[in-house]
Every structure is written in C-alpha cells, then in structure tokens.
PDB file of C-alpha atoms in Angstrom:
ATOM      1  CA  UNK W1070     105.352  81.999  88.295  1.00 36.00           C
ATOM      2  CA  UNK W1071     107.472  79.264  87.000  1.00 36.00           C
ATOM      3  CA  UNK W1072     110.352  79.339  84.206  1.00 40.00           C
ATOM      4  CA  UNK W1073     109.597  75.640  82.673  1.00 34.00           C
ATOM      5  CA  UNK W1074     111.981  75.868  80.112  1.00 32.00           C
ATOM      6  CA  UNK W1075     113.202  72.482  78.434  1.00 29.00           C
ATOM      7  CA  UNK W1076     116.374  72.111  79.992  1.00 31.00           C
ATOM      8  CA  UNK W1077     114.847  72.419  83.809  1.00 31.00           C
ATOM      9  CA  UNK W1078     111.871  69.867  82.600  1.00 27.00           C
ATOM     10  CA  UNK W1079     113.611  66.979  82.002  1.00 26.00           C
ATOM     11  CA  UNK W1080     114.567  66.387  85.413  1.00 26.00           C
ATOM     12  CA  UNK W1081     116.918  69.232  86.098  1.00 25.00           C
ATOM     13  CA  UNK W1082     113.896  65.501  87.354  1.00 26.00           C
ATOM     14  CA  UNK W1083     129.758  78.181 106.139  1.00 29.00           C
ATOM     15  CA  UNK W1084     133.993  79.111 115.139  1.00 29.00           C
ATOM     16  CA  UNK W1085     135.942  76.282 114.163  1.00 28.00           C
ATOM     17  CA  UNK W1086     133.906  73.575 116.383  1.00 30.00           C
ATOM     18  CA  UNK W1087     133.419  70.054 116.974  1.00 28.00           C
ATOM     19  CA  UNK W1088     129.658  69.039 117.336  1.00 30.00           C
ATOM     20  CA  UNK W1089     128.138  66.138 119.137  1.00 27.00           C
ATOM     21  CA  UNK W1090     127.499  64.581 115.836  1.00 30.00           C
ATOM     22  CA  UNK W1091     130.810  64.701 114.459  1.00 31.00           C
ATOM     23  CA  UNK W1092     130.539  67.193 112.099  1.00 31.00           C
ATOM     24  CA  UNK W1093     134.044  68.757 111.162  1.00 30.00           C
ATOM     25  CA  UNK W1094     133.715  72.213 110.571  1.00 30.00           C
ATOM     26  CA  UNK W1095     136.839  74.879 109.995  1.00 27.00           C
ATOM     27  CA  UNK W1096     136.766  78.763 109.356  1.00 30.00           C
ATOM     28  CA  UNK W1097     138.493  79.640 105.853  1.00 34.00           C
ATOM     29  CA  UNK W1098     137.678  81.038 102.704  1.00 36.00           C
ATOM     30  CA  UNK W1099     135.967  84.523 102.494  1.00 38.00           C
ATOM     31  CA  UNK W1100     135.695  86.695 105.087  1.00 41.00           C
ATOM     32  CA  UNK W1101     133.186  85.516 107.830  1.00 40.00           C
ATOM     33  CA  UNK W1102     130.342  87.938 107.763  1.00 48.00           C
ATOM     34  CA  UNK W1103     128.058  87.786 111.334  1.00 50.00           C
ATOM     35  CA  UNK W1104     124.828  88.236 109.711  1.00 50.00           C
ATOM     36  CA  UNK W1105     122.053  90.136 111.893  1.00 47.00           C
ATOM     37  CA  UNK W1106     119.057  87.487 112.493  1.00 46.00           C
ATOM     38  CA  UNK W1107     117.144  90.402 113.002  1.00 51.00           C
ATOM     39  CA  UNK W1108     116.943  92.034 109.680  1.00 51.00           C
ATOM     40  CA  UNK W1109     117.155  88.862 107.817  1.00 47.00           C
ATOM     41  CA  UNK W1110     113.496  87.845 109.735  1.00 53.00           C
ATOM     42  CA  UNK W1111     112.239  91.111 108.873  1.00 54.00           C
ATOM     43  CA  UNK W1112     110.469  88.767 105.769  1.00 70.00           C
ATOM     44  CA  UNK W1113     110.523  85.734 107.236  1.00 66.00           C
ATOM     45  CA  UNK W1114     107.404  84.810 105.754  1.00 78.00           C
ATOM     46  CA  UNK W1115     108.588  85.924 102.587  1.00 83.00           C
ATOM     47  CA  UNK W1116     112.063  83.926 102.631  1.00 79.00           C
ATOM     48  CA  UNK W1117     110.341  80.555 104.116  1.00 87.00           C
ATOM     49  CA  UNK W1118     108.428  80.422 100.952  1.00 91.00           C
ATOM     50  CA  UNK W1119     111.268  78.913  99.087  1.00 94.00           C
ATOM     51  CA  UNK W1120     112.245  77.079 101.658  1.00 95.00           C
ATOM     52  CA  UNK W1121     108.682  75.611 102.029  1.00 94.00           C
ATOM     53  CA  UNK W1122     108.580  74.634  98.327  1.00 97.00           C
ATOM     54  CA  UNK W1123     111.587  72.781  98.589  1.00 98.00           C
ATOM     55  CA  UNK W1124     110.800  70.791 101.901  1.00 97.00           C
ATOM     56  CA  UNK W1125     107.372  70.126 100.355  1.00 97.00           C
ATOM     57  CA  UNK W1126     109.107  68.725  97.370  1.00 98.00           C
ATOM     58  CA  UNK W1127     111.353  66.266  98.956  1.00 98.00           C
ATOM     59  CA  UNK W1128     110.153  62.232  98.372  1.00 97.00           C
ATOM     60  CA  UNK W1129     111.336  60.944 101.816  1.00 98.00           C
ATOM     61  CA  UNK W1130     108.499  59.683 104.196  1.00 96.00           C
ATOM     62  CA  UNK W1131     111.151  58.722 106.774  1.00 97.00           C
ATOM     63  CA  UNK W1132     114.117  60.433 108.190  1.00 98.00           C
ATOM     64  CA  UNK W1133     116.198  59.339 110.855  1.00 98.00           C
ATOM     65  CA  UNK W1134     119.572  62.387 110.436  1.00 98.00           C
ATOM     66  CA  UNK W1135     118.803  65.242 108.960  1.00 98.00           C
ATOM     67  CA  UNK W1136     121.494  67.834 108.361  1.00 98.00           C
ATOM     68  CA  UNK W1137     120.553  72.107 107.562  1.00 98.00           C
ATOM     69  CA  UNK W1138     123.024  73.673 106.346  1.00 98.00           C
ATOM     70  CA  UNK W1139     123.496  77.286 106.451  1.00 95.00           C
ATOM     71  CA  UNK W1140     120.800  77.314 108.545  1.00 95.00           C
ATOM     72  CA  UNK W1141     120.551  80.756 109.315  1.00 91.00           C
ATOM     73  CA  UNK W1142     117.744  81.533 111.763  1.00 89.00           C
ATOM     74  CA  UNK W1143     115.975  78.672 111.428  1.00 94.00           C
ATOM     75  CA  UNK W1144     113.369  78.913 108.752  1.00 91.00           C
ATOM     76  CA  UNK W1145     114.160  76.285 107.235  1.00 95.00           C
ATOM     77  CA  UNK W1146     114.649  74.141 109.915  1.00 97.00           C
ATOM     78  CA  UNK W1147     111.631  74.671 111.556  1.00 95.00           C
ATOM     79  CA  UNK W1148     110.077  73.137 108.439  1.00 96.00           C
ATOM     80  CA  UNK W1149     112.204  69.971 108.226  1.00 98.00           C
ATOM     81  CA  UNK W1150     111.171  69.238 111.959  1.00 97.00           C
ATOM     82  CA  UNK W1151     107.272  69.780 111.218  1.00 96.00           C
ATOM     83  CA  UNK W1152     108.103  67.277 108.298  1.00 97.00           C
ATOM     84  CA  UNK W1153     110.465  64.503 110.548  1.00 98.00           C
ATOM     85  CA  UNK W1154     109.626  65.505 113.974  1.00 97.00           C
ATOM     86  CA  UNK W1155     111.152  61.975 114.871  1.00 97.00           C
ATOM     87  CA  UNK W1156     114.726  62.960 113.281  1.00 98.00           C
ATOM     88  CA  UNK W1157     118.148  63.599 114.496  1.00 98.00           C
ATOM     89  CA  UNK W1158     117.941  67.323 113.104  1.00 98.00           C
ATOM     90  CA  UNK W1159     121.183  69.579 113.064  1.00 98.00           C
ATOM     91  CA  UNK W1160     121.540  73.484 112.078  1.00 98.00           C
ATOM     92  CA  UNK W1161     124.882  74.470 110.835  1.00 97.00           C
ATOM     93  CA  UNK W1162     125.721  78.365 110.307  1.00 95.00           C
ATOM     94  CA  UNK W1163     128.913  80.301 110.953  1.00 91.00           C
ATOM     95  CA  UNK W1164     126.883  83.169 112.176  1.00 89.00           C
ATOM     96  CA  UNK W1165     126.560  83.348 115.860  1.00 91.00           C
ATOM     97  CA  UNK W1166     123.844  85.778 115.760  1.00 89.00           C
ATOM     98  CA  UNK W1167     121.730  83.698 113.370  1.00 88.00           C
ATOM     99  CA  UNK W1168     122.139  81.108 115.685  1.00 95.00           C
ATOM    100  CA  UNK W1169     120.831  82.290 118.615  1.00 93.00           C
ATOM    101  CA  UNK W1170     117.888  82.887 116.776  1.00 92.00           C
ATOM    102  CA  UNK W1171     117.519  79.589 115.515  1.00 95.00           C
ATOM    103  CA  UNK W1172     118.263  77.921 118.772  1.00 95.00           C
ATOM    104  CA  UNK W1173     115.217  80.103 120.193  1.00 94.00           C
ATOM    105  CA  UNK W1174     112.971  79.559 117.239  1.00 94.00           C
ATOM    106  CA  UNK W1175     113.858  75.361 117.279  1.00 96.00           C
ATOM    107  CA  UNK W1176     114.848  74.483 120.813  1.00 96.00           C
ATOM    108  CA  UNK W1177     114.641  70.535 120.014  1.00 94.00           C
ATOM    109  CA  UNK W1178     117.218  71.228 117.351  1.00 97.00           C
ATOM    110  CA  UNK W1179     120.654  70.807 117.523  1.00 97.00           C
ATOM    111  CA  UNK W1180     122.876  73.402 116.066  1.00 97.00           C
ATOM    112  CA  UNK W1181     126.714  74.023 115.486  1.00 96.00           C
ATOM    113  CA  UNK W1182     128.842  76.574 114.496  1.00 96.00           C
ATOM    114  CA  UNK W1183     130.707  76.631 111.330  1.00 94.00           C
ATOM    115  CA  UNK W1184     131.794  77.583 107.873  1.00 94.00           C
ATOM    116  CA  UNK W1185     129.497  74.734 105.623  1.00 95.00           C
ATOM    117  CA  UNK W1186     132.242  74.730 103.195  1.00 94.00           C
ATOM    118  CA  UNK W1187     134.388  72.691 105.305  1.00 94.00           C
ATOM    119  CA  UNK W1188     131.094  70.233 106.269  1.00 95.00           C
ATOM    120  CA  UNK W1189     131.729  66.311 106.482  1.00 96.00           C
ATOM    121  CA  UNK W1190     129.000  64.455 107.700  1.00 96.00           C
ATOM    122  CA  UNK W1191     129.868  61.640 110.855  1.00 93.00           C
ATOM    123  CA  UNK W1192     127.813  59.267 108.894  1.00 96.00           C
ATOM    124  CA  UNK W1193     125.561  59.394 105.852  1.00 98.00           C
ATOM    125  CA  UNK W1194     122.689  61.653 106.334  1.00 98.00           C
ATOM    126  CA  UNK W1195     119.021  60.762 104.909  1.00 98.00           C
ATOM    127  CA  UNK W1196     118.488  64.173 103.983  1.00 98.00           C
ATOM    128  CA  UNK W1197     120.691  67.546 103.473  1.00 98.00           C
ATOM    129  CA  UNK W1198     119.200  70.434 103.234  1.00 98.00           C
ATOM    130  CA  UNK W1199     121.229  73.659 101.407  1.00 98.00           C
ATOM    131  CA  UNK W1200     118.538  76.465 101.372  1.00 96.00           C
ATOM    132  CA  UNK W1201     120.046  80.118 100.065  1.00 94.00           C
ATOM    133  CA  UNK W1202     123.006  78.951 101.088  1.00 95.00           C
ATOM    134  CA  UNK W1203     125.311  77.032  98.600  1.00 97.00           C
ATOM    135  CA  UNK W1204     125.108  79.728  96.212  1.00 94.00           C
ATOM    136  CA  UNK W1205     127.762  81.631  98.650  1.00 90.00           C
ATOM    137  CA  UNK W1206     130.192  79.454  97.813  1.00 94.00           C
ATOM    138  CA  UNK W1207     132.775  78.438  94.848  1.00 94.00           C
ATOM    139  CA  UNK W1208     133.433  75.562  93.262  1.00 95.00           C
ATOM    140  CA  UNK W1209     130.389  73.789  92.945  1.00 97.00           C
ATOM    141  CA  UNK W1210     132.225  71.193  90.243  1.00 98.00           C
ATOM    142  CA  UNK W1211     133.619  69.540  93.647  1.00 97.00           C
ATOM    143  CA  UNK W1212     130.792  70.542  96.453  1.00 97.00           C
ATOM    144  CA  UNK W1213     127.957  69.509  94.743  1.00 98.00           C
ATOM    145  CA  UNK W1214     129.465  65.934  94.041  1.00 98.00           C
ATOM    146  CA  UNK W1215     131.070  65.859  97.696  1.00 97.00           C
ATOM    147  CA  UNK W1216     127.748  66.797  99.215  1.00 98.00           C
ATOM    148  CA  UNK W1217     126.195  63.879  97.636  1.00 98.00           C
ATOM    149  CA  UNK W1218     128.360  61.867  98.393  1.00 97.00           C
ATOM    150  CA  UNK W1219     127.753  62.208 102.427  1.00 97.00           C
ATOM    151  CA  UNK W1220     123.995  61.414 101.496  1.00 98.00           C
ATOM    152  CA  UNK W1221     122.684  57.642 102.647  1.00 98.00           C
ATOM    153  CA  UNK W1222     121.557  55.514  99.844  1.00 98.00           C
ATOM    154  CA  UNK W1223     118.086  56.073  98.965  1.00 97.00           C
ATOM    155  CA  UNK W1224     118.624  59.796 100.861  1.00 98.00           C
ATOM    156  CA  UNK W1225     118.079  63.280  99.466  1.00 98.00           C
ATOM    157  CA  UNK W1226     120.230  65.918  98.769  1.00 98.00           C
ATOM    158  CA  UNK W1227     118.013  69.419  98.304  1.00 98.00           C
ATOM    159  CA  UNK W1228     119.218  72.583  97.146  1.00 98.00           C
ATOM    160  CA  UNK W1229     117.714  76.459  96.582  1.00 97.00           C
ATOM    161  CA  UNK W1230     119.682  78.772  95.922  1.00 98.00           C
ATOM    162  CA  UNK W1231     119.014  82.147  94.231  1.00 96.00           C
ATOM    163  CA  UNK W1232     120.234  83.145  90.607  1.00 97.00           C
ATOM    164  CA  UNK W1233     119.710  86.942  91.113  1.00 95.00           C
ATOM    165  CA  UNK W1234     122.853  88.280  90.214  1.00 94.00           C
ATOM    166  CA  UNK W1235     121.789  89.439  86.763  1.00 95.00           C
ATOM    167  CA  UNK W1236     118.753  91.231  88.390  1.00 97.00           C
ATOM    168  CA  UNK W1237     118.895  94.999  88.962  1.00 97.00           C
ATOM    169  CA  UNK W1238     119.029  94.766  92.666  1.00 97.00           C
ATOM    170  CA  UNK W1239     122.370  93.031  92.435  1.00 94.00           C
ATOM    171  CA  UNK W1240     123.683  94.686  89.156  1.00 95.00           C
ATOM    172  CA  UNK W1241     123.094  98.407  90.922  1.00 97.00           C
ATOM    173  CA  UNK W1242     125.130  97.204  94.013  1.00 94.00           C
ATOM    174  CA  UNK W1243     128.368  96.938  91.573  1.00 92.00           C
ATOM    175  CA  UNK W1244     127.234  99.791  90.253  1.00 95.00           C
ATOM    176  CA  UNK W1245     127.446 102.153  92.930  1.00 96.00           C
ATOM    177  CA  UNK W1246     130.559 100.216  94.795  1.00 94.00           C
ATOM    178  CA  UNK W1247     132.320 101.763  91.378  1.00 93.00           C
ATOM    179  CA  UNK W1248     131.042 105.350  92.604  1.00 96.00           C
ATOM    180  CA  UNK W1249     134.452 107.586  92.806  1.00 95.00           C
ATOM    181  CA  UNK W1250     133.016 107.609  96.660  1.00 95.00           C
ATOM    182  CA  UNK W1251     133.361 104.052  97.047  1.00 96.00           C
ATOM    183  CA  UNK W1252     136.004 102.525  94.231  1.00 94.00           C
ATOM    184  CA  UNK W1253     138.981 103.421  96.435  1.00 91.00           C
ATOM    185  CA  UNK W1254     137.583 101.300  99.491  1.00 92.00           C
ATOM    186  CA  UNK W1255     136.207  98.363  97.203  1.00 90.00           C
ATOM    187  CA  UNK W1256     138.174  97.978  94.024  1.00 79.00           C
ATOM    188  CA  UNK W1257     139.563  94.804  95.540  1.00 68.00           C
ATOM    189  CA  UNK W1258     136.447  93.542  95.992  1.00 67.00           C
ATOM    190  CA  UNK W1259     133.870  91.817  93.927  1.00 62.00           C
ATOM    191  CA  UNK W1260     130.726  90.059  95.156  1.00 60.00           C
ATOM    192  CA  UNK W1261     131.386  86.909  96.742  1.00 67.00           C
ATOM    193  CA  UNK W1262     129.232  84.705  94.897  1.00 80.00           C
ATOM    194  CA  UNK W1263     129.868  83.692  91.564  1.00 88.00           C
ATOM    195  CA  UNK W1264     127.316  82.812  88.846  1.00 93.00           C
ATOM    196  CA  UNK W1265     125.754  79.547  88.996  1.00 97.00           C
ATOM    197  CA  UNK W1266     126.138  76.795  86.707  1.00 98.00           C
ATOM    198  CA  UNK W1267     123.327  75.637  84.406  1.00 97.00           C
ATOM    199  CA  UNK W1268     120.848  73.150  84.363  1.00 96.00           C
ATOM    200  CA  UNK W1269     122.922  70.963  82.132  1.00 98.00           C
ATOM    201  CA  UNK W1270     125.806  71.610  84.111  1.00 98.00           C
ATOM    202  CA  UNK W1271     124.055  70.340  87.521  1.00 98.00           C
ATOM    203  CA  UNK W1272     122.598  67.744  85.717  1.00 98.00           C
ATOM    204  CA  UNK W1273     126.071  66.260  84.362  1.00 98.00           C
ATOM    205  CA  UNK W1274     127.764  66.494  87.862  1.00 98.00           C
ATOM    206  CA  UNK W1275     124.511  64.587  90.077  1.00 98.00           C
ATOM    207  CA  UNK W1276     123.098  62.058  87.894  1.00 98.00           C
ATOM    208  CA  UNK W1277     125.702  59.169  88.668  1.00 97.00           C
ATOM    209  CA  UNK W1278     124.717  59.538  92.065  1.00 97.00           C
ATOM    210  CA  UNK W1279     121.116  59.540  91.500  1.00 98.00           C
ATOM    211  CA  UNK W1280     118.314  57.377  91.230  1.00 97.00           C
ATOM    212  CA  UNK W1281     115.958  60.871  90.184  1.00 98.00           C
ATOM    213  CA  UNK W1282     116.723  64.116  89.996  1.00 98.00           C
ATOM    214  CA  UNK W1283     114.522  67.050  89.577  1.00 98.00           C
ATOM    215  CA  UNK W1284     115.628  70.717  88.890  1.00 98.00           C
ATOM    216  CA  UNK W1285     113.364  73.732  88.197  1.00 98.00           C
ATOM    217  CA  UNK W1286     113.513  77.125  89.181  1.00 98.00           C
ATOM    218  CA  UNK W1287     110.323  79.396  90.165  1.00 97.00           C
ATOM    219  CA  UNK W1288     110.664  83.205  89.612  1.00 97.00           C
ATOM    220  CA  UNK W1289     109.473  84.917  93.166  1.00 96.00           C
ATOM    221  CA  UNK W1290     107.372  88.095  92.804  1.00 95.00           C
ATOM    222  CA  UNK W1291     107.947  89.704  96.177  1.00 94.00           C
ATOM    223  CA  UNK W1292     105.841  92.684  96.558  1.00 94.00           C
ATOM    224  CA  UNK W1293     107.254  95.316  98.690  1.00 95.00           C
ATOM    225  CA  UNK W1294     106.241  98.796  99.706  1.00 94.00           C
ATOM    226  CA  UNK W1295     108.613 100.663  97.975  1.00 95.00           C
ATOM    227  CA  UNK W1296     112.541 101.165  97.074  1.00 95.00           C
ATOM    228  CA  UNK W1297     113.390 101.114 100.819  1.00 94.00           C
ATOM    229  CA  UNK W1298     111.940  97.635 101.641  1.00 93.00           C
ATOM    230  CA  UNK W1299     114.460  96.541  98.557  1.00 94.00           C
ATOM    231  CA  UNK W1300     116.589  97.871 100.089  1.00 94.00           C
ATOM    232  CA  UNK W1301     116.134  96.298 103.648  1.00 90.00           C
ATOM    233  CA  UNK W1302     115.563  93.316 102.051  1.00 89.00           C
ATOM    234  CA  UNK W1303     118.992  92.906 100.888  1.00 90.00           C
ATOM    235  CA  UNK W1304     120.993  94.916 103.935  1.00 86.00           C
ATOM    236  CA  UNK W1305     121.097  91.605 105.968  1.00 79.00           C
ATOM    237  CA  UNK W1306     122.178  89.449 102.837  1.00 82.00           C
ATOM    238  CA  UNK W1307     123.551  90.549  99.491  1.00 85.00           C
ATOM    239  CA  UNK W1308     124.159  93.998 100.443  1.00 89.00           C
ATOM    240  CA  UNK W1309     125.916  93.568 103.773  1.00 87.00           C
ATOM    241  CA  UNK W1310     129.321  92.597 102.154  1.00 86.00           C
ATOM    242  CA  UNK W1311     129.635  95.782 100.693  1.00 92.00           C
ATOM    243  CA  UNK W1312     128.366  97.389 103.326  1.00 92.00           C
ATOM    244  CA  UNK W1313     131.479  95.821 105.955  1.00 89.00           C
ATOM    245  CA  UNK W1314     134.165  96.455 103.454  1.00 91.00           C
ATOM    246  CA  UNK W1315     133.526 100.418 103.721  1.00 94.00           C
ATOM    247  CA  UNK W1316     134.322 102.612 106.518  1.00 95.00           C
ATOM    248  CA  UNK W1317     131.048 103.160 109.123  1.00 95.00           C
ATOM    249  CA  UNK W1318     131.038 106.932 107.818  1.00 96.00           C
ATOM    250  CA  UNK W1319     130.236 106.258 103.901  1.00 96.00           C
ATOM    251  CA  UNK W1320     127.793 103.254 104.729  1.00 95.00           C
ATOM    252  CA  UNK W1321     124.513 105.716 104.675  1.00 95.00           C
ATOM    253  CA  UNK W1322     125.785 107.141 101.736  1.00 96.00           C
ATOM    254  CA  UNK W1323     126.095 103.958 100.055  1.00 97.00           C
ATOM    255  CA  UNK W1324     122.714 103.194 100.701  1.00 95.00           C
ATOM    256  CA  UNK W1325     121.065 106.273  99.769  1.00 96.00           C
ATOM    257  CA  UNK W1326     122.935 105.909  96.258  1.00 97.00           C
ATOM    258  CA  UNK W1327     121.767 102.316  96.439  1.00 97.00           C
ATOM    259  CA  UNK W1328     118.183 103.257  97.220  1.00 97.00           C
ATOM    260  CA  UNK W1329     118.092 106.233  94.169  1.00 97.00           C
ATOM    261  CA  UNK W1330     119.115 103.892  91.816  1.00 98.00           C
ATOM    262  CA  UNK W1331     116.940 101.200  93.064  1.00 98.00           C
ATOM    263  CA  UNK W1332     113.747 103.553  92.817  1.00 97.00           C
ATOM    264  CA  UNK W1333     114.132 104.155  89.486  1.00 97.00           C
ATOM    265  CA  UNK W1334     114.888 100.132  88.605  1.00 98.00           C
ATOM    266  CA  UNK W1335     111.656  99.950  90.421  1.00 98.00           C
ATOM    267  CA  UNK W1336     108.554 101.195  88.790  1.00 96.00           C
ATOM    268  CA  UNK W1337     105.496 101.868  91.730  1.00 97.00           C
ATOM    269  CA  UNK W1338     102.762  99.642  90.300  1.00 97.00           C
ATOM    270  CA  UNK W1339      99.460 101.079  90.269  1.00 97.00           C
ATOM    271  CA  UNK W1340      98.668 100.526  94.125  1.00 97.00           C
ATOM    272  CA  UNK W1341     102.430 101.959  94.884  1.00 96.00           C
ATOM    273  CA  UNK W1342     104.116  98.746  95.542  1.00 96.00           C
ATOM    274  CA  UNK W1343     107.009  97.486  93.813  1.00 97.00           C
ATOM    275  CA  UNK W1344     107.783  93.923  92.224  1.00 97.00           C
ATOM    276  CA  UNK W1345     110.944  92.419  93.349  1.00 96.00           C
ATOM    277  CA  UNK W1346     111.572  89.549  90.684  1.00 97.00           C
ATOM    278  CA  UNK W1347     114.051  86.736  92.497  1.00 96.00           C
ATOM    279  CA  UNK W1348     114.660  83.878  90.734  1.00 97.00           C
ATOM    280  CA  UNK W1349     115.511  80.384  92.585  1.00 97.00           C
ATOM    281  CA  UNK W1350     117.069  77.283  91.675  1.00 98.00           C
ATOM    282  CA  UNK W1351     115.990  74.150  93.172  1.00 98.00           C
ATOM    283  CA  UNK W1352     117.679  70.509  93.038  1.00 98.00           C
ATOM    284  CA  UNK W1353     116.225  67.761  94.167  1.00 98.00           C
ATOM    285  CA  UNK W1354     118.746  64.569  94.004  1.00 98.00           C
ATOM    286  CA  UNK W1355     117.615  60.963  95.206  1.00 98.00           C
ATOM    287  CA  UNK W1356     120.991  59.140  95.436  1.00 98.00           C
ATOM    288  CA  UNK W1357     120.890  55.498  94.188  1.00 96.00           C
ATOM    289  CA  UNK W1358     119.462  52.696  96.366  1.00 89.00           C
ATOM    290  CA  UNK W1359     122.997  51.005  96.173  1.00 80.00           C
ATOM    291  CA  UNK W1360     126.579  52.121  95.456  1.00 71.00           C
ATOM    292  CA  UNK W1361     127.947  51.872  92.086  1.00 58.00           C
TER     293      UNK W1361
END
C-alpha cells in the first residue's frame, strides 16, 4: 500500500581501488562492515521488489553509463541490465562478499570495490542508481546535491532507501543493545544511520537540478513466517552492526532477546504469519536538459 500524503504528491514529482572507469573510491567513515551475500539473498525476491519499482519508474529509454551504487549482490543490477542491456553498467559495493555474488549473478557487469561515499563519477552518468543504500550514510544536505551533480543532462538520479527506523524492528534493536548484558560493549555506539530528511527537505535540495522530480514512498507488507524470519531478515543488514560490535560469546544472546521482543511486536495473523511493515522512500530526479 501506498502513503500518498500531500507533501510526497506534488512531485516529491560505500578496498580503496581504482576502476577501469575512473571511479575514485576511498575507505573512511564508519566502520566497514563485510556483509554476508548469503543471508542478505535469503529474500531476494522480497528485497528486488523495491528495487523493481524504482527501475520500472525511471523515464530514460536510452542509457549509454549506468552507475549502481551500493550494489550489493546484484539485485538491482540485474534489473538495470534487463532495462539497458546496451549500457556501460558498473556495481560499486565495499563488501567483497557481496561482490562475488554479484559478479556471479551479472557476469557482463562491471563491478568495483569501494566505500560509495567517496564516489566521483569519470564522466557524467545517464543514470545512478542508489537502492537501500544512501540511507547508510550522513549528510545528505551535500550527497544528494553532489550525486546530482555527476548526472548527464537530461540523466536520472534514482534513490530508495528505507525509513524504518521508527518501526519496532529497529526501535527493539536499541532496546536490547541498552540490556545491562550489552550496554557495557555498545554504549559508544548508536545505529549508523541517521533519520532521513523529509519530503520538503529533498525537494528543496534537488529541484535546481531538475527538470521533474518525483518522490513517494510505498509501505512494504512483507509477510514472514514468524519472529525468526524478522529476525533473519535483518541479521545480514540492520542488525549486523550490533551484532560485530559485541564479543562472538553474547551474539546468540543478543538475538534471542532480539527475537522475544520481536515476537511480541509481532502479532501471528490468523494463518500464523507475521506482517513486517517497511516503509521506502523513492526519488526520482530528471536533471535539466542544460546547465544553469
């Protein structure tokens, strides 16, 4: 189902390498996090829908460079090269094991490795694609503007990002990192993402660039067996950071606290599945057909 409230309406309309395109990319910021490719495809079809809707959504008929970042294990990408199967495609992800997967899954990509926060494109791309990525990162004031800026004239700039934090899957994992059990090993650490800004916000900081832009977010009802596939669902993404900043002996523990409390967030609906609500934010910018 879709949130169409009036503000998203009216067009709200991450090893240091050198790749073959150019692409400067540099480790720093947060603490680089080797995500496992093989519990994140555990929903694959699941976490392509997003992905799909945004792909589907963008206006371009032709792409010649075509730039994924935070690519992950390919997902995404795969889509963009059913779309432009006659484009200059790169994958960029600072995970090595998401990589591997990708490379597998798209061999006529090409992929590099790196942190996407440090991303400067070799030359205007047509199209940049930031799916459940971006929202990783700080500072969008600056990297939503600076992104845009590396898009061609007349190119797209397409974000999705989800805006979960306020949703009991993600307030129960601060919840139990404050545990007596836990405190000591994470009180210096908070979540790495920050809240996103709103519509307006996004809105203010992209339309100079833009000829249209769209934004609208979609509320995802994922329907999962039970409190356990929540939790799986999140070990290979929000959940993992906690999970690396505690000693290998209290991680179980963590996530048996995680899964109690989850359970009873979670009310079985009347077949015994549970409803995981995840909202997602989409942009859609069309930069302007000249500079200026």
């Amino acid at each position: 189902m879709k949130k169409n409230t009036n503000a998203f309406v009216r067009h709200w309309t991450p090893a240091a390498s050198e790749g073959r395109l150019g692409h400067s990319l540099f480790r720093s910021g947060p603490t680089i996090i080797d995500w496992s490719a093989q519990h994140y495809d555990s929903f694959a079809m699941e976490r392509q829908r997003a992905a799909r809707e945004l792909i589907d959504a963008v206006p371009l008929t032709s792409a010649r460079s075509v730039t994924d970042l935070g690519c992950g294990s390919g997902l995404s990408t795969t889509l963009l090269t059913e779309r432009w199967p006659d484009a200059k495609i790169t994958g960029i992800d600072q995970s090595a094991d998401m990589l591997t997967a990708a490379t597998r899954r798209v061999p006529d990509a090409h992929f590099v490795q790196g942190n996407i926060a440090k991303f400067v494109a070799a030359e205007p791309q047509d199209l940049i694609v930031a799916n459940a990525s971006l929202h990783w990162l700080p500072n969008h004031e600056a990297l939503l503007p600076k992104l845009m800026q590396q898009v061609s004239l007349g190119g797209c700039l397409a974000v999705q990002m989800p805006n979960n934090l306020d949703e009991p899957s993600h307030r129960l994992m601060q919840a139990v990192a404050e545990l007596p059990d836990y405190a000591s090993h994470l009180q210096a650490f908070k979540s790495q993402r920050s809240a996103l800004l709103t519509a307006e916000e996004y809105y203010d900081l992209l339309i100079p660039y833009c000829e249209s832009l769209r934004l609208w977010e979609t509320h995802y009802q994922h329907l999962l067996s039970g409190a356990e596939e929540i939790v799986a669902w999140f070990a290979s993404t929000g959940l993992k950071p906690f999970l690396d900043m505690l000693p290998a002996e209290k991680r179980s523990a963590f996530q048996t606290h995680y899964r109690h409390r989850v359970s009873q967030a979670y009310a079985p609906r009347v077949d015994g599945k549970v409803m995981l609500r995840l909202p997602r934010v989409f942009i859609l910018a069309t930069r302007k057909h000249h500079r200026g």
